[in-house]
Each structure stands twice: as C-alpha cells, then as structure tokens.
Amino acid sequence: MKIIQVSKAASAGIAAGKAFFYKPVDLKASAGLVAPGQTGAELERYRRAEERAKEKIGVLAKNSDIFQAHLDLVDDPALRDGVVRRISEKRENAELALQETAAEIRERFEKLDDDFFRERAVDIRDVCRTLMLALKGMEENSLAGIREQVVLFADQLTPSDTAGMDLRFVTGFVTRTGGENSHVAIMARSMGLPALVGVGDKIDEVAAGDSVILDALEGRLIVRPDEATAALYAGRRERYRRHLKMLRQTNGLPAETTDGCRVRLYANAGNLEDVKKAAAEGAEGIGLLRSEFLYMQSAHLPTEDEQFAAYKSAAELCGGEVVIRTLDIGGDKSLPYLPFEKEENPFLGWRAIRISLERKDLFRTQLRAILRASAFGKVRVMYPMIISVDELEAANRVLRECEEELARQGTAFDADIKAGIMVETPAAVLCADELAQRAGFFSIGTNDLTQYLLAVDRGNKKIAALYDSFHPAVVRSIRTVIEAGHRHGIPVGMCGEFAGNADAVPLLLGFGLDEFSMSAARIPEIRYLIRGSSRKEAQGLAQRACRCASAAEIRRLVEKKGK
C-alpha cells in the first residue's frame, strides 16, 4: 500500500476503483506547405472542417452551455482570421495554420494571472482539437466504453473528453494540470465526482490498473490499499454521503443563524453559464459578475449593445441581485485590441478603475450597457481597485453623466441603481469611513486584499505559504471595513475566496458581514454552517480573534469552535 499526499481537492468526496489513464489522440500537424495556387482549396477545406466541427459541438451544446461557448469560438475572428491569414500569406496547410494560431491565442490566456482567464486556454485547446479531428477525418479516443468502476487519470481533461462518459463507472478524476477553478474541477463538482487536480508528477506514481482510493477530503491517493484501509474508507464515504444529504436538506431555507440573524448568500460568476449554475445551488443573487469575459472572448472591444445583451441576460437569469464589476484588466490581462505598455509590476500599475477613468470612452460604453440592463432586473455596479475618494467620485460622475444621457434619449434604466466599490487595497481599508459616505455598498475582495496587505504574490509558489487570509492584518482589516460600512448605513459583502471558507464563517458572522459571495458549489455547506451558528457566540469569537498575534492562533480559535 502506498499513500500519496497530492493536493487540496477541487471537488470533495471519496472514490475508489481501478486507475484508468486517458490519453487523447496525437494530433500534431505536419510542417508541409500548400502548393502555389492551391491556397483557395485549402481555405475551402478548413471551411468544411469548421462546419463539421460545429455540427459535432452543436449536438453537445444541447446539454451544456459550455459547448455553446465552444460554438462561438469556432466563429471567433481571432481564430478564423489567424488561420486564413497563415494559409493565404504563408501557404501553411490548414492543420499547421490552425495549430500555430491556436498556440498564439492560448499563450495569451495562459500568461494571465487570473485562473478564470487561464481556463479560456483550455476552451481554445478543446475547440481546436475538434477542428483538427475534422480536418484529419479522425475520431477522439472515447471514455464511453469504460465498463468497470475506475478513477480516471489524465494530464488534462476538457469538456469534450468527458461528454460521453458513463457516470455509473467513472467514480472520480485525477489530473496532472489544472486548478480549483479549472474546467475539470467545475465539471467534477457539477457531476458530484471527487477530483484532485494539478497533482503534477505525482500522477506518475500510479500505474494503470492499480486499485486506488481517491480521498478528495484530505487530498491524498491510496494506491493498492489493504483490506482494513479499504473498509475504513468505505465507512468514511458513507458518512460523507450522509453529510451531503444533510446539506441538501437546507436547500430553499434562508441563511439565518440560530438567534435570528439573516445574511445573504450570493455566487461569484465569470460568465452566463455560472449565473445559471448559481440559481441551481440556491444562490440569492450574483455578488460578483466579472465583466472581463466579454472582453477576453472577443477579437474587438465589445459594443454597448453586445454588453447590454449579456448583462440583461444575467439580470433575467439570476432572479436576484446582480453585482456587475466594471472592467478589471491590467498588465497581467492584456487584450490584443487594447495595447498595454510592459510594466515592472502590473499588479501595481495601469489597471482596473485606473484604465476606466483614463479611457472614459470604454467606461461610458460599459456603464451605459449596465444601466440599460438595470431596467430588466436588480442590478448594482461595482468599481474595482478603488484607493481614494477622488477615484470614487470621478467614477460616479461618469455614471451620473451616462444616466443623464439615457434619460434624455428616453431609454429605460433604474434611476436608483447602487454604485459600490471593491475594497481590495490597504488604502481603501484605511479610508473606509470616507469611502462609505460616498459608496452604495462595499464588497471586500480578500484575494487581492490579502496579497497587497501581506506583500505576497499569490501566484509565486515559493512564498505561497505566506499568503494567508487568516493573518491578523487581514482579519482586522475585514473588521475595520465592515464597521465603517455599518457606521454609514451601507451593506458590506465579501466576494473573495474567504467568503466560502468554512473556517471563516464564525469570524465573518461575528464581524457582521451582510453578504457572502462565493463559488456556487460552496453555498450549500456555508448555508448549513450559518444555520447552525449563533451570531452572539460568533461575535465573541471574532473579538478574541482580533487579539490574536498570528494566523495559526486564529486558526486554532476557529477550529476549536468548529469541534
């Protein structure tokens, strides 16, 4: 028996079965050139491959919105124009032109710091594999033929890979690459399958056919378990199933403490598909809609009408409030049609609200679209990375001007729309009282706030252990912001990962957080924990936490409360 400690789970649970290693078909293109005068025929061959790929993806799109996005990618000008240009100008064959164009686009996304946008590279890879298969007249290796209980191992899994999978036989996933917000993680959570992702070379310690237990509660693999260990995990799996059943029993119930304190549970969303999933998990609204997806998936600046259509859909799909964050890009999230100068430290550079206030043409277009969408649902607008009253007032002036323009044009919008800010910088924490007098609400972005407060690059693996939202500086800052917001009568939410951290629930309840916004999959457990908590007890714990000298001390305090 071998125990391999691998990583944190991307989808919780326990699974068992034989190790099955999935390898996709090798589709590397040859370097051949098209004969002079034959580029027209090669372009036509690519056009026919597009049609075949769209037919195949269209069938899958009937059951998943992920594939609707894939259909859009086939027609994306950045992809199509790149392929056409390479065939026409370089006389590359269609396979090579597709391979090289896709690589350029993927590289752009893979360089980004944001996990959500890095995942767009997986979409590009998946769509281009479908196109390549159509060009070559080949079929992908299928998972549909599995007929015994297996744990699926792969370097990477895409939506297309798992589309035909039989869930009676696949009990869990383990992948070499990927993160908590990767497609494979999201797919595993939606299917209710345990998953460990981003395990790296530790995947090589397992051989095909090995009997394995996937413990996605503790982040480990047990290879060739003995009888006693197998029996132990069978019991743990049953207890976990009962726990999930208890969580489901709270569906439809309010997030209310035992002593009558009601809070709101919202979901974070990166696209319209996430908005749909949020409702299914019982979210009361969308606490963070990242508008960047509209910009990143397009080869041009999205027009006002294009943005309006997306925001309107979000408002109509949600059923509750939708908080739309204005464009949050910078040196780490470049756009081909919006040039950025190379910066030494893009996280401290020209980004987020700084871009919007300098490029007011972009800002006005987005704000007008958001305002128009507010006529079709409960919409709020949120400015990212605010550091001063001056920035907030400048942003609000542009918003008021857009409202006046729409009113003159007779265009409907919510005249009482609230405009709030992301509190994600130390400056915003220290100026929270002044900002609260001018903002409609606060939303604490703990991901960046932790990074800036602790001077820790959260993407740097060498210092990853220093990145800790339980650090006293972060915990005290959260208290400061909530107290300032409440002094001035505005609601305070949180849209960072800390909001979905089970251990953080008593702290946040004790501080008086009004809105928790998190990954939709985390909502059932957080709701269950809130319903079993006392606000009065949480207040006492939160006060003690603020007197702690270290993150370890705070963790011990909340863990003791949870026992």
Coordinates of C-alpha atoms in Angstrom, one line a residue:
M1 CA 0.0 0.0 0.0
K2 CA 1.2 3.5 -0.8
I3 CA -0.2 6.8 0.4
I4 CA 0.5 9.8 -1.9
Q5 CA -0.3 13.3 -0.4
V6 CA -1.0 15.3 -3.5
S7 CA -3.1 18.5 -3.2
K8 CA -6.2 20.2 -2.0
A9 CA -9.3 18.8 -3.5
A10 CA -11.0 20.6 -6.4
S11 CA -14.2 18.6 -5.8
A12 CA -14.7 17.0 -2.4
G13 CA -15.6 13.3 -1.7
I14 CA -14.2 9.8 -1.7
A15 CA -14.0 7.4 -4.6
A16 CA -12.5 4.0 -5.3
G17 CA -11.8 1.9 -8.4
K18 CA -9.0 0.9 -10.8
A19 CA -6.7 3.5 -12.2
F20 CA -7.7 4.3 -15.8
F21 CA -5.3 6.5 -17.8
Y22 CA -6.8 8.5 -20.6
K23 CA -4.7 9.7 -23.5
P24 CA -6.2 11.7 -26.3
V25 CA -5.3 11.1 -30.0
D26 CA -2.0 12.7 -31.1
L27 CA -2.9 15.5 -33.5
K28 CA 0.4 17.2 -34.1
A29 CA 0.3 18.9 -37.5
S30 CA 2.9 18.3 -40.2
A31 CA 5.0 21.2 -41.4
G32 CA 4.1 20.9 -45.1
L33 CA 3.2 23.9 -47.3
V34 CA 0.4 24.2 -49.8
A35 CA 1.4 24.4 -53.4
P36 CA 1.2 27.8 -55.1
G37 CA -2.3 28.3 -56.5
Q38 CA -3.8 25.8 -54.0
T39 CA -4.5 28.1 -51.1
G40 CA -8.1 28.6 -52.2
A41 CA -8.7 24.9 -52.0
E42 CA -7.0 24.7 -48.6
L43 CA -9.2 27.6 -47.3
E44 CA -12.3 25.7 -48.5
R45 CA -11.0 22.5 -46.7
Y46 CA -10.8 24.5 -43.5
R47 CA -14.3 25.9 -44.0
R48 CA -15.7 22.4 -44.4
A49 CA -13.9 21.3 -41.2
E50 CA -15.5 24.3 -39.4
E51 CA -18.9 23.1 -40.5
R52 CA -18.3 19.5 -39.4
A53 CA -16.9 20.7 -36.0
K54 CA -19.9 22.9 -35.5
E55 CA -22.2 20.0 -36.2
K56 CA -20.5 17.9 -33.6
I57 CA -20.3 20.7 -31.0
G58 CA -23.9 21.6 -31.6
V59 CA -25.1 18.2 -30.5
L60 CA -23.2 18.6 -27.2
A61 CA -24.4 22.2 -26.8
K62 CA -28.0 20.9 -26.3
N63 CA -26.9 19.5 -22.9
S64 CA -24.3 22.1 -21.7
D65 CA -23.8 25.8 -22.1
I66 CA -20.0 25.2 -22.1
F67 CA -20.4 23.9 -25.7
Q68 CA -22.4 26.9 -26.7
A69 CA -19.3 29.0 -25.9
H70 CA -17.3 26.5 -28.0
L71 CA -19.6 27.1 -31.0
D72 CA -18.9 30.8 -30.6
L73 CA -15.1 30.1 -30.5
V74 CA -15.2 28.3 -33.9
D75 CA -16.6 31.5 -35.4
D76 CA -14.3 33.8 -33.4
P77 CA -12.5 36.2 -35.7
A78 CA -9.2 35.9 -33.8
L79 CA -9.1 32.2 -34.6
R80 CA -10.6 32.2 -38.1
D81 CA -8.7 35.3 -39.3
G82 CA -5.5 33.9 -38.0
V83 CA -5.9 30.6 -39.8
V84 CA -7.0 32.3 -43.0
R85 CA -4.0 34.7 -42.9
R86 CA -1.5 31.9 -42.4
I87 CA -2.9 29.8 -45.2
S88 CA -3.1 32.8 -47.6
E89 CA 0.1 34.5 -46.7
K90 CA 2.4 31.7 -45.6
R91 CA 0.9 28.9 -47.6
E92 CA 0.7 26.7 -44.5
N93 CA -1.6 23.7 -44.6
A94 CA -4.8 24.1 -42.7
E95 CA -3.7 21.8 -39.8
L96 CA -0.4 23.8 -39.3
A97 CA -2.2 27.1 -39.6
L98 CA -4.8 26.0 -37.0
Q99 CA -2.1 24.6 -34.7
E100 CA 0.0 27.8 -34.7
T101 CA -2.9 30.2 -34.5
A102 CA -4.4 28.3 -31.6
A103 CA -1.0 28.2 -29.8
E104 CA -0.7 32.0 -30.1
I105 CA -4.2 32.6 -28.6
R106 CA -3.6 30.0 -25.9
E107 CA -0.3 31.6 -24.9
R108 CA -2.1 34.9 -24.4
F109 CA -4.5 33.4 -21.9
E110 CA -2.0 31.2 -20.2
K111 CA 0.1 34.2 -19.2
L112 CA -2.7 35.8 -17.3
D113 CA -2.7 35.7 -13.5
D114 CA -6.4 35.1 -13.2
D115 CA -7.4 31.4 -13.0
F116 CA -10.7 32.1 -14.7
F117 CA -9.0 33.5 -17.8
R118 CA -6.3 30.9 -17.9
E119 CA -9.1 28.4 -18.3
R120 CA -10.0 30.0 -21.6
A121 CA -6.9 28.4 -22.9
V122 CA -8.5 25.0 -22.2
D123 CA -11.5 26.1 -24.3
I124 CA -9.3 27.1 -27.1
R125 CA -7.4 23.8 -27.0
D126 CA -10.6 21.8 -26.9
V127 CA -12.2 23.6 -29.8
C128 CA -9.0 23.4 -31.9
R129 CA -8.8 19.6 -31.2
T130 CA -12.4 19.3 -32.5
L131 CA -11.4 21.3 -35.6
M132 CA -8.2 19.3 -36.1
L133 CA -10.1 16.0 -35.9
A134 CA -12.5 17.3 -38.5
L135 CA -9.6 18.3 -40.8
K136 CA -7.9 14.9 -40.4
G137 CA -11.1 12.9 -40.6
M138 CA -10.4 11.2 -37.2
E139 CA -12.3 10.4 -34.0
E140 CA -11.1 11.2 -30.5
N141 CA -10.4 8.4 -28.1
S142 CA -13.6 7.8 -26.2
L143 CA -14.4 7.3 -22.5
A144 CA -17.8 5.9 -23.3
G145 CA -16.5 2.3 -23.4
I146 CA -15.5 2.1 -19.8
R147 CA -17.5 -0.7 -18.1
E148 CA -15.9 -1.1 -14.7
Q149 CA -15.5 1.2 -11.6
V150 CA -12.5 3.4 -12.4
V151 CA -10.8 6.5 -11.1
L152 CA -9.9 8.5 -14.2
F153 CA -6.3 9.8 -14.5
A154 CA -5.2 12.2 -17.3
D155 CA -2.8 15.0 -18.0
Q156 CA -5.8 17.3 -18.6
L157 CA -9.5 16.8 -19.2
T158 CA -11.6 19.0 -21.4
P159 CA -15.4 19.2 -21.6
S160 CA -15.3 17.3 -24.9
D161 CA -13.3 14.5 -23.3
T162 CA -15.9 13.9 -20.6
A163 CA -19.0 14.5 -22.7
G164 CA -19.7 10.8 -23.4
M165 CA -18.5 9.5 -20.1
D166 CA -20.8 7.0 -18.2
L167 CA -21.0 8.2 -14.6
R168 CA -22.0 4.7 -13.4
F169 CA -18.4 3.6 -13.9
V170 CA -16.2 6.8 -13.6
T171 CA -16.0 7.5 -9.8
G172 CA -13.5 10.4 -9.8
F173 CA -10.8 12.4 -11.6
V174 CA -7.1 13.0 -11.0
T175 CA -5.3 15.3 -13.4
R176 CA -1.7 16.4 -13.8
T177 CA -2.7 20.1 -14.5
G178 CA -5.5 22.4 -13.5
G179 CA -6.6 24.4 -10.5
E180 CA -9.6 24.8 -8.3
N181 CA -11.5 26.8 -10.9
S182 CA -10.4 24.7 -13.9
H183 CA -12.9 23.2 -16.2
V184 CA -12.2 19.7 -14.9
A185 CA -12.8 20.9 -11.3
I186 CA -16.0 22.6 -12.3
M187 CA -17.2 19.6 -14.3
A188 CA -16.4 17.3 -11.3
R189 CA -18.4 19.4 -8.9
S190 CA -21.3 19.6 -11.3
M191 CA -21.3 15.8 -11.7
G192 CA -20.8 15.2 -8.0
L193 CA -17.5 13.4 -8.5
P194 CA -14.4 13.7 -6.3
A195 CA -11.4 15.3 -8.0
L196 CA -7.8 16.1 -7.3
V197 CA -6.3 18.4 -9.9
G198 CA -2.9 19.9 -10.5
V199 CA -1.1 17.0 -8.9
G200 CA 1.9 17.3 -11.2
D201 CA 4.5 14.5 -11.4
K202 CA 2.9 12.6 -8.5
I203 CA 0.4 11.2 -11.1
D204 CA 3.3 9.1 -12.3
E205 CA 3.5 7.2 -9.1
V206 CA 0.3 5.4 -10.1
A207 CA 0.2 2.7 -12.7
A208 CA -2.8 1.7 -15.0
G209 CA -4.9 -0.9 -13.4
D210 CA -3.8 -0.2 -9.8
S211 CA -6.5 -0.3 -7.2
V212 CA -6.8 3.2 -5.8
I213 CA -8.8 5.2 -3.3
L214 CA -9.2 8.9 -4.1
D215 CA -9.6 10.8 -0.9
A216 CA -10.6 14.3 -2.0
L217 CA -11.4 15.3 1.5
E218 CA -7.8 15.1 2.7
G219 CA -6.1 15.5 -0.7
R220 CA -4.5 12.1 -1.0
L221 CA -4.4 8.9 -3.1
I222 CA -4.1 5.5 -1.5
V223 CA -2.6 3.0 -4.0
R224 CA -3.2 -0.7 -3.7
P225 CA -5.0 -0.3 -0.2
D226 CA -5.1 -3.3 2.1
E227 CA -8.4 -4.7 3.3
A228 CA -8.5 -2.7 6.5
T229 CA -7.9 0.6 4.7
A230 CA -10.5 -0.2 2.1
A231 CA -13.0 -0.9 4.8
L232 CA -12.1 2.3 6.7
Y233 CA -12.6 4.4 3.6
A234 CA -15.9 2.7 2.7
G235 CA -17.2 3.9 6.1
R236 CA -15.9 7.4 5.6
R237 CA -17.5 7.5 2.1
E238 CA -20.9 6.6 3.7
R239 CA -20.6 9.2 6.4
Y240 CA -19.7 11.8 3.8
R241 CA -22.8 10.9 1.8
R242 CA -25.0 11.4 4.9
H243 CA -23.3 14.8 5.4
L244 CA -24.2 15.8 1.8
K245 CA -27.8 14.7 2.5
M246 CA -27.9 17.0 5.5
L247 CA -26.6 19.9 3.4
R248 CA -29.3 19.3 0.7
Q249 CA -32.0 19.5 3.4
T250 CA -31.2 23.2 3.8
N251 CA -31.9 23.9 0.1
G252 CA -34.5 26.7 -0.1
L253 CA -34.1 27.7 3.5
P254 CA -32.7 31.1 4.5
A255 CA -29.1 31.6 5.7
E256 CA -30.2 32.6 9.2
T257 CA -28.4 31.9 12.5
T258 CA -30.0 30.2 15.4
D259 CA -30.6 33.6 17.1
G260 CA -32.3 35.1 14.1
C261 CA -29.5 36.9 12.2
R262 CA -30.2 36.7 8.4
V263 CA -27.4 37.1 5.8
R264 CA -27.5 36.8 2.1
L265 CA -25.6 34.1 0.1
Y266 CA -24.6 35.1 -3.4
A267 CA -22.4 33.4 -6.0
N268 CA -19.4 34.7 -8.0
A269 CA -19.8 34.3 -11.8
G270 CA -17.4 34.6 -14.6
N271 CA -19.9 34.1 -17.4
L272 CA -23.6 33.5 -18.1
E273 CA -23.3 29.8 -17.5
D274 CA -22.1 30.4 -14.0
V275 CA -25.2 32.6 -13.4
K276 CA -27.4 29.6 -14.3
K277 CA -25.5 27.3 -12.0
A278 CA -25.7 29.7 -9.2
A279 CA -29.5 29.6 -9.1
A280 CA -29.4 25.8 -9.1
E281 CA -27.2 25.9 -5.9
G282 CA -29.6 28.2 -4.1
A283 CA -27.7 31.5 -4.6
E284 CA -29.9 34.5 -3.7
G285 CA -28.1 36.6 -6.4
I286 CA -24.7 37.2 -8.0
G287 CA -22.3 39.1 -5.7
L288 CA -19.7 39.4 -8.4
L289 CA -20.2 39.2 -12.2
R290 CA -16.8 39.5 -13.8
S291 CA -17.4 41.5 -16.9
E292 CA -14.0 40.7 -18.4
F293 CA -15.3 37.6 -20.1
L294 CA -16.9 39.8 -22.7
Y295 CA -13.6 41.5 -23.5
M296 CA -11.4 38.4 -23.3
Q297 CA -13.5 36.2 -25.6
S298 CA -13.8 38.9 -28.3
A299 CA -11.3 40.0 -31.0
H300 CA -12.7 43.5 -30.7
L301 CA -13.9 45.9 -28.0
P302 CA -17.4 44.7 -27.2
T303 CA -20.0 47.2 -28.2
E304 CA -22.6 48.7 -26.0
D305 CA -25.3 46.5 -27.5
E306 CA -23.2 43.4 -27.1
Q307 CA -22.5 44.2 -23.4
F308 CA -26.1 45.1 -22.8
A309 CA -27.3 41.8 -24.2
A310 CA -25.0 39.9 -21.8
Y311 CA -25.8 42.0 -18.7
K312 CA -29.6 41.8 -19.5
S313 CA -29.4 38.0 -19.8
A314 CA -27.6 37.9 -16.4
A315 CA -30.2 40.0 -14.8
E316 CA -33.1 37.9 -16.2
L317 CA -31.4 34.6 -15.4
C318 CA -30.5 35.4 -11.9
G319 CA -33.8 36.1 -10.2
G320 CA -32.0 38.1 -7.5
E321 CA -29.5 41.0 -7.5
V322 CA -26.6 41.0 -9.9
V323 CA -23.5 43.0 -9.0
I324 CA -21.6 43.8 -12.2
R325 CA -17.9 44.7 -11.7
T326 CA -16.6 47.1 -14.2
L327 CA -13.7 46.2 -16.4
D328 CA -10.8 44.7 -14.2
I329 CA -7.9 44.2 -16.5
G330 CA -4.3 45.3 -16.4
G331 CA -0.8 44.3 -17.4
D332 CA -1.5 40.7 -16.5
K333 CA -4.7 40.6 -18.5
S334 CA -3.8 42.1 -21.9
L335 CA -6.1 42.5 -24.8
P336 CA -4.9 42.4 -28.4
Y337 CA -7.0 45.4 -29.3
L338 CA -6.1 47.4 -26.2
P339 CA -2.3 47.8 -26.0
F340 CA -0.5 47.9 -22.7
E341 CA 3.0 49.1 -22.0
K342 CA 5.1 46.4 -20.3
E343 CA 5.2 47.2 -16.6
E344 CA 7.6 46.1 -13.9
N345 CA 4.8 45.2 -11.6
P346 CA 1.4 45.1 -13.4
F347 CA -0.5 44.5 -10.1
L348 CA 0.5 48.0 -9.0
G349 CA 0.2 49.6 -12.4
W350 CA -2.3 50.7 -15.0
R351 CA -5.3 48.5 -14.3
A352 CA -8.9 48.3 -13.3
I353 CA -10.5 51.6 -12.4
R354 CA -7.4 53.5 -13.5
I355 CA -7.9 52.3 -17.0
S356 CA -11.6 53.1 -16.9
L357 CA -11.0 56.7 -15.7
E358 CA -8.3 57.3 -18.3
R359 CA -10.2 55.6 -21.2
K360 CA -13.6 57.2 -20.4
D361 CA -14.9 56.1 -23.9
L362 CA -14.6 52.5 -22.7
F363 CA -16.0 53.3 -19.3
R364 CA -19.1 55.1 -20.7
T365 CA -19.9 52.3 -23.1
Q366 CA -19.8 49.8 -20.3
L367 CA -21.8 51.9 -17.8
R368 CA -24.5 52.7 -20.4
A369 CA -24.8 49.0 -21.1
I370 CA -25.1 48.2 -17.3
L371 CA -27.6 51.0 -16.8
R372 CA -29.8 49.7 -19.7
A373 CA -29.7 46.2 -18.2
S374 CA -30.8 47.6 -14.9
A375 CA -34.3 48.0 -16.4
F376 CA -34.6 44.2 -16.6
G377 CA -33.6 43.1 -13.1
K378 CA -31.9 44.1 -9.9
V379 CA -28.5 45.4 -10.9
R380 CA -25.7 47.0 -9.0
V381 CA -22.5 48.4 -10.4
M382 CA -19.1 47.9 -8.6
Y383 CA -15.8 49.6 -9.3
P384 CA -12.6 47.6 -8.8
M385 CA -9.4 48.6 -7.1
I386 CA -10.5 52.0 -5.7
I387 CA -7.9 53.6 -3.5
S388 CA -9.3 57.1 -2.9
V389 CA -12.4 59.3 -2.6
D390 CA -11.2 61.1 -5.7
E391 CA -11.4 57.9 -7.8
L392 CA -14.9 57.0 -6.4
E393 CA -16.2 60.5 -7.1
A394 CA -14.8 60.6 -10.6
A395 CA -16.3 57.2 -11.4
N396 CA -19.7 58.3 -10.0
R397 CA -19.6 61.5 -12.1
V398 CA -19.2 59.4 -15.3
L399 CA -22.1 57.2 -14.1
R400 CA -24.3 60.2 -13.5
E401 CA -23.5 61.6 -16.9
C402 CA -24.4 58.3 -18.5
E403 CA -27.7 58.4 -16.6
E404 CA -28.5 61.9 -17.9
E405 CA -27.7 60.8 -21.5
L406 CA -30.0 57.8 -21.3
A407 CA -32.8 59.9 -19.7
R408 CA -32.6 62.5 -22.5
Q409 CA -32.8 59.6 -25.0
G410 CA -35.8 58.2 -23.3
T411 CA -34.0 54.9 -22.6
A412 CA -35.2 53.0 -19.5
F413 CA -32.9 52.3 -16.6
D414 CA -33.1 52.0 -12.8
A415 CA -32.7 55.6 -11.5
D416 CA -31.9 54.2 -8.0
I417 CA -29.1 51.9 -9.1
K418 CA -26.5 51.5 -6.4
A419 CA -22.8 52.0 -7.2
G420 CA -20.3 50.4 -4.8
I421 CA -16.7 49.5 -4.6
M422 CA -14.4 46.5 -4.2
V423 CA -12.4 47.0 -1.0
E424 CA -9.2 45.3 -2.0
T425 CA -6.4 47.7 -1.2
P426 CA -4.9 48.8 2.1
A427 CA -5.7 52.4 1.1
A428 CA -9.4 51.6 0.8
V429 CA -9.3 49.9 4.2
L430 CA -7.7 53.0 5.9
C431 CA -10.1 55.4 4.1
A432 CA -13.2 53.1 4.6
D433 CA -15.1 55.8 6.6
E434 CA -14.7 58.4 3.9
L435 CA -15.5 55.9 1.1
A436 CA -18.6 54.6 2.9
Q437 CA -20.1 58.1 2.9
R438 CA -20.0 58.0 -0.9
A439 CA -20.5 54.4 -1.9
G440 CA -23.7 52.5 -2.1
F441 CA -22.1 49.3 -0.7
F442 CA -18.8 47.6 0.0
S443 CA -17.6 44.3 -1.3
I444 CA -14.4 43.0 0.3
G445 CA -12.1 41.3 -2.3
T446 CA -10.0 39.2 0.1
N447 CA -7.9 37.6 -2.7
D448 CA -6.2 40.9 -3.7
L449 CA -6.5 42.5 -0.3
T450 CA -4.5 39.6 1.3
Q451 CA -1.9 39.9 -1.4
Y452 CA -1.5 43.7 -1.0
L453 CA -1.6 43.7 2.8
L454 CA 1.0 41.0 3.2
A455 CA 3.2 42.0 0.2
V456 CA 2.9 38.4 -1.1
D457 CA 2.4 37.5 -4.8
R458 CA -0.3 34.8 -4.6
G459 CA 1.0 33.3 -7.8
N460 CA 4.5 32.7 -6.5
K461 CA 4.8 29.1 -5.3
K462 CA 8.0 29.9 -3.3
I463 CA 6.1 32.1 -0.9
A464 CA 2.7 30.6 -1.2
A465 CA 2.7 29.6 2.5
L466 CA 2.9 33.3 3.4
Y467 CA -0.4 34.1 1.6
D468 CA -2.9 33.6 4.4
S469 CA -6.3 35.4 4.8
F470 CA -6.3 34.4 8.5
H471 CA -3.3 36.7 9.1
P472 CA -4.2 39.2 11.8
A473 CA -3.7 42.1 9.5
V474 CA -6.3 40.7 7.1
V475 CA -8.7 39.7 9.8
R476 CA -8.5 43.1 11.5
S477 CA -8.9 44.9 8.1
I478 CA -12.1 43.0 7.4
R479 CA -13.5 44.1 10.8
T480 CA -12.5 47.7 10.0
V481 CA -14.3 47.7 6.7
I482 CA -17.5 46.1 8.0
E483 CA -17.7 48.5 10.9
A484 CA -17.1 51.5 8.7
G485 CA -19.8 50.4 6.3
H486 CA -22.3 49.9 9.0
R487 CA -21.5 53.2 10.7
H488 CA -22.6 54.9 7.5
G489 CA -25.6 52.6 6.8
I490 CA -24.4 50.7 3.7
P491 CA -24.3 46.9 3.3
V492 CA -21.0 45.1 3.3
G493 CA -20.3 41.9 1.4
M494 CA -17.3 39.8 0.6
C495 CA -16.6 38.2 -2.8
G496 CA -13.1 36.7 -2.2
E497 CA -12.4 33.1 -1.6
F498 CA -12.5 33.7 2.2
A499 CA -16.3 34.1 2.0
G500 CA -16.6 30.5 1.0
N501 CA -14.1 29.2 3.6
A502 CA -16.0 27.1 6.2
D503 CA -13.5 28.0 9.0
A504 CA -14.1 31.8 8.3
V505 CA -17.9 31.6 8.8
P506 CA -17.9 32.4 12.6
L507 CA -15.4 35.2 12.1
L508 CA -17.4 36.9 9.3
L509 CA -20.7 36.4 11.1
G510 CA -19.2 37.9 14.3
F511 CA -18.0 40.9 12.4
G512 CA -21.5 41.4 10.9
L513 CA -20.9 40.6 7.2
D514 CA -24.1 41.1 5.4
E515 CA -23.4 39.3 2.1
F516 CA -21.3 36.2 1.4
S517 CA -20.4 35.7 -2.3
M518 CA -18.5 32.6 -3.3
S519 CA -18.2 29.8 -5.8
A520 CA -21.8 28.4 -6.2
A521 CA -20.7 25.0 -5.2
R522 CA -19.7 26.2 -1.7
I523 CA -23.2 27.7 -1.0
P524 CA -24.9 24.6 0.5
E525 CA -22.2 24.0 3.1
I526 CA -21.9 27.7 4.1
R527 CA -25.7 27.9 4.4
Y528 CA -25.7 24.8 6.6
L529 CA -22.9 26.2 8.9
I530 CA -24.6 29.6 9.2
R531 CA -27.9 27.9 10.2
G532 CA -26.1 26.1 12.9
S533 CA -24.3 29.1 14.3
S534 CA -25.2 31.7 16.9
R535 CA -24.5 35.3 16.0
K536 CA -23.9 36.2 19.6
E537 CA -21.3 33.4 20.1
A538 CA -19.7 34.4 16.8
Q539 CA -19.3 38.0 17.9
G540 CA -17.3 36.9 21.0
L541 CA -15.1 34.7 18.9
A542 CA -14.4 37.5 16.4
Q543 CA -13.4 39.8 19.2
R544 CA -11.0 37.2 20.5
A545 CA -9.6 36.6 17.0
C546 CA -8.7 40.3 16.7
R547 CA -6.5 40.0 19.7
C548 CA -4.6 37.0 18.3
A549 CA -0.9 37.6 17.3
S550 CA -0.7 35.1 14.4
A551 CA -2.7 33.3 11.7
A552 CA -2.0 30.0 13.5
E553 CA -3.6 31.4 16.7
I554 CA -6.7 32.5 14.8
R555 CA -7.0 29.1 13.1
R556 CA -6.8 27.3 16.4
L557 CA -9.5 29.5 17.7
V558 CA -11.9 28.9 14.9
E559 CA -11.1 25.2 14.7
K560 CA -11.8 24.8 18.4
K561 CA -15.2 26.5 17.7
G562 CA -15.9 24.0 15.0
K563 CA -15.4 21.0 17.1

